[in-house]
Short mmCIF file of C-alpha atoms in Angstrom, two decimals:
data_model
loop_
_atom_site.label_atom_id
_atom_site.label_comp_id
_atom_site.label_asym_id
_atom_site.label_seq_id
_atom_site.Cartn_x
_atom_site.Cartn_y
_atom_site.Cartn_z
CA ALA G 1 -12.88 20.58 -6.55
CA SER G 2 -9.64 19.28 -8.33
CA GLY G 3 -7.23 21.88 -8.53
CA ALA G 4 -4.57 22.44 -10.48
CA ARG G 5 -2.59 20.06 -11.86
CA ALA G 6 1.27 20.58 -12.09
CA PRO G 7 3.11 17.87 -13.25
CA VAL G 8 6.63 16.58 -11.57
CA ALA G 9 7.48 13.90 -13.98
CA ALA G 10 5.96 11.44 -16.58
CA THR G 11 5.91 7.56 -16.01
CA ALA G 12 6.71 5.21 -18.50
CA SER G 13 2.77 4.75 -19.42
CA GLY G 14 3.17 8.90 -20.15
CA ASP G 15 1.07 9.24 -16.56
CA GLU G 16 2.22 12.94 -15.36
CA TRP G 17 2.89 13.12 -11.16
CA CYS G 18 0.73 15.80 -9.71
CA THR G 19 1.59 17.67 -6.84
CA HIS G 20 -1.89 19.44 -6.18
CA GLY G 21 -5.02 17.16 -5.42
CA SER G 22 -3.95 15.27 -2.47
CA GLY G 23 -3.75 16.28 1.00
CA ALA G 24 -0.89 13.90 1.50
CA VAL G 25 1.35 15.81 -0.76
CA GLY G 26 4.08 17.71 1.23
CA ARG G 27 3.53 15.81 4.26
CA ARG G 28 6.34 14.06 6.33
CA VAL G 29 6.91 10.11 6.29
CA ARG G 30 8.81 7.85 8.20
CA ARG G 31 9.65 4.19 6.32
CA PHE G 32 11.51 1.48 8.08
CA PHE G 33 13.87 -1.14 6.11
CA ALA G 34 15.74 -3.94 7.06
CA MET G 35 19.26 -3.52 7.72
CA HIS G 36 18.72 0.02 7.25
CA GLY G 37 16.39 1.20 9.82
CA ALA G 38 14.37 4.33 9.84
CA SER G 39 14.07 6.40 6.54
CA ASP G 40 12.30 10.02 7.20
CA GLY G 41 11.13 11.78 4.08
CA GLN G 42 8.41 13.57 2.63
CA VAL G 43 5.21 13.20 0.10
CA VAL G 44 6.52 15.22 -2.97
CA ALA G 45 3.85 13.90 -5.63
CA TRP G 46 1.36 11.61 -6.13
CA LEU G 47 -0.70 9.58 -9.58
CA PRO G 48 -4.64 9.50 -9.23
CA PRO G 49 -6.09 5.99 -9.22
CA LYS G 50 -7.28 5.59 -13.20
CA LEU G 51 -9.59 2.66 -14.77
CA SER G 52 -7.43 0.84 -16.90
CA ASP G 53 -9.67 -1.63 -19.40
CA SER G 54 -7.87 -4.30 -21.53
CA THR G 55 -10.06 -3.45 -24.51
CA ALA G 56 -9.73 0.12 -24.55
CA SER G 57 -6.97 2.43 -24.92
CA ASP G 58 -5.48 4.83 -22.44
CA ALA G 59 -7.18 7.70 -23.71
CA ASP G 60 -10.39 6.44 -23.15
CA ASP G 61 -9.48 6.75 -19.68
CA ALA G 62 -8.85 10.70 -19.84
CA GLY G 63 -11.31 13.43 -20.51
CA ALA G 64 -11.09 16.15 -23.15
CA ASP G 65 -9.19 18.76 -20.27
CA GLY G 66 -6.69 15.24 -19.66
CA GLU G 67 -8.39 14.97 -16.28
CA ARG G 68 -9.25 11.25 -15.29
CA GLU G 69 -12.98 10.21 -15.01
CA ASN G 70 -14.79 7.43 -12.84
CA GLY G 71 -12.36 6.71 -9.87
CA ASP G 72 -10.32 10.14 -9.72
CA GLU G 73 -9.21 10.45 -5.93
CA ARG G 74 -9.34 14.22 -5.35
CA ASP G 75 -10.51 14.70 -1.40
CA GLY G 76 -7.08 14.75 -0.62
CA GLY G 77 -7.13 11.89 1.93
CA ALA G 78 -4.20 8.86 0.99
CA GLY G 79 -7.21 6.21 0.12
CA GLY G 80 -8.21 5.06 -3.49
CA GLY G 81 -10.96 2.33 -2.81
CA GLY G 82 -12.39 0.28 -5.11
CA LEU G 83 -15.20 1.26 -7.58
CA LYS G 84 -18.31 -0.50 -7.21
CA GLY G 85 -20.71 -1.60 -10.08
CA GLU G 86 -17.91 -1.47 -12.53
CA ASP G 87 -17.49 -3.69 -15.76
CA ASP G 88 -15.67 -6.92 -15.12
CA ALA G 89 -13.09 -6.31 -17.71
CA THR G 90 -12.25 -2.75 -15.97
CA GLU G 91 -9.87 -2.37 -13.26
CA GLU G 92 -8.41 0.29 -11.06
CA GLU G 93 -5.10 1.09 -11.08
CA PRO G 94 -4.20 2.09 -7.31
CA ALA G 95 -2.94 5.55 -6.35
CA LEU G 96 0.48 6.35 -6.28
CA TRP G 97 2.47 8.41 -4.16
CA ARG G 98 5.82 9.47 -4.65
CA LEU G 99 8.13 10.13 -1.46
CA LEU G 100 11.70 11.82 -1.39
CA HIS G 101 13.90 10.27 1.43
CA ASP G 102 16.31 12.69 2.81
CA ASP G 103 18.65 10.43 1.67
CA GLY G 104 17.95 10.96 -1.86
CA ASP G 105 16.26 7.82 -2.26
CA VAL G 106 12.65 7.88 -3.92
CA GLU G 107 9.71 5.11 -3.74
CA GLU G 108 6.37 4.70 -4.68
CA VAL G 109 3.71 3.77 -2.38
CA GLU G 110 0.40 2.70 -2.42
CA ALA G 111 -2.32 3.87 -0.01
CA ASP G 112 -1.60 0.99 2.84
CA GLU G 113 1.71 1.98 2.70
CA LEU G 114 1.79 5.95 2.64
CA GLU G 115 -1.13 5.72 5.43
CA GLU G 116 1.97 3.78 7.62
CA ALA G 117 4.27 6.00 6.82
CA LEU G 118 2.11 8.78 7.93
CA ALA G 119 1.54 7.22 11.29
CA ALA G 120 4.84 6.15 11.48
CA HIS G 121 6.56 10.17 11.71
CA ALA G 122 3.33 11.48 13.08
CA GLU G 123 4.41 8.99 16.03
CA ALA G 124 8.24 9.63 15.95
CA ARG G 125 8.09 5.78 15.91
CA THR G 126 11.33 4.25 16.49
CA VAL G 127 13.09 1.20 15.54
CA GLN G 128 12.53 -0.51 18.32
CA GLN G 129 8.83 0.45 18.33
CA GLU G 130 8.74 -0.73 15.04
CA VAL G 131 10.08 -4.28 15.71
CA GLU G 132 7.88 -4.84 18.25
CA LEU G 133 4.54 -3.92 16.20
CA ILE G 134 5.96 -6.38 13.86
CA LEU G 135 6.61 -9.09 16.25
CA GLU G 136 3.15 -8.86 18.17
CA ALA G 137 1.75 -9.04 14.67
CA ALA G 138 3.44 -12.32 13.48
CA TRP G 139 2.82 -13.83 17.05
CA GLU G 140 -1.06 -12.94 16.68
CA ALA G 141 -1.06 -14.34 12.79
CA LEU G 142 0.79 -17.64 14.62
CA GLU G 143 -1.76 -18.09 17.18
CA MET G 144 -4.45 -17.62 14.57
CA ALA G 145 -2.67 -20.39 12.49
CA VAL G 146 -2.44 -22.94 15.71
CA ALA G 147 -6.08 -22.47 16.22
CA LEU G 148 -6.78 -22.94 12.86
CA TYR G 149 -4.79 -26.22 12.60
CA SER G 150 -6.27 -26.86 16.20
CA ASP G 151 -9.90 -26.82 14.77
CA ASP G 152 -9.16 -28.75 11.67
CA ASP G 153 -7.25 -31.33 13.94
CA LYS G 154 -10.69 -31.66 15.78
CA THR G 155 -12.77 -32.59 12.84
CA ASP G 156 -10.45 -35.11 11.71
CA THR G 157 -11.92 -38.46 12.05
CA THR G 158 -9.09 -40.71 10.86
CA THR G 159 -7.11 -42.60 13.43
CA THR G 160 -2.85 -42.73 13.25
CA THR G 161 -1.94 -46.14 14.43
CA THR G 162 1.79 -47.17 15.03
CA THR G 163 3.13 -50.53 14.51
CA THR G 164 6.65 -51.70 15.69
CA PRO G 165 8.34 -53.78 13.04
CA ALA G 166 8.38 -57.48 13.87
CA ALA G 167 12.38 -58.57 15.33
#
C-alpha cells in the first residue's frame, strides 16, 4: 500500500520528495556536528530508492503512473537494502530523507544516518554520551588494527639486523 504521494520539492534530476510512504516522515531526530553540538529536527520528506541504469533513461525507472518500480521502499521503514539478482549495469540509488533542523538548516541523509539520528533522539542522547560512543568505537578500531598488525608480525619470517658503523 503506497499511500498518496505528496511532493515537497523536486531534485536537480527531477525526482520529487514525498511526504507519505515512509514511517520516518514526521519523526523527530537528533544529529551531532563538530563545533556545533547537538541539533534536533524533524524528518519532513523522503526520496524513495530507484534503479539507475547507465544505458537507460530515467523514464525507464518510472511506471505509467509515475511510481517507481523495482526497489520502491514503501514499508515505512528507514532502510532500503540492495536488490538481489539485478543486472550489473543497474544500480540502486539509495533512499534519502530530508531533515529540517530546528535552527532552519536542511540536510539529506541516507538510511544509516537516519537510523542513528532517530535513535539519538529517542534516547535523548547528550553530546557527552555521543562523544563517549565515538571514543569507544575509535578505541575498538584501534584494538582491531593492533591485533591485525600483530598477526602480520607473527607471520613475517624476515629478520631485522642492526649494524654498527665502523669508527
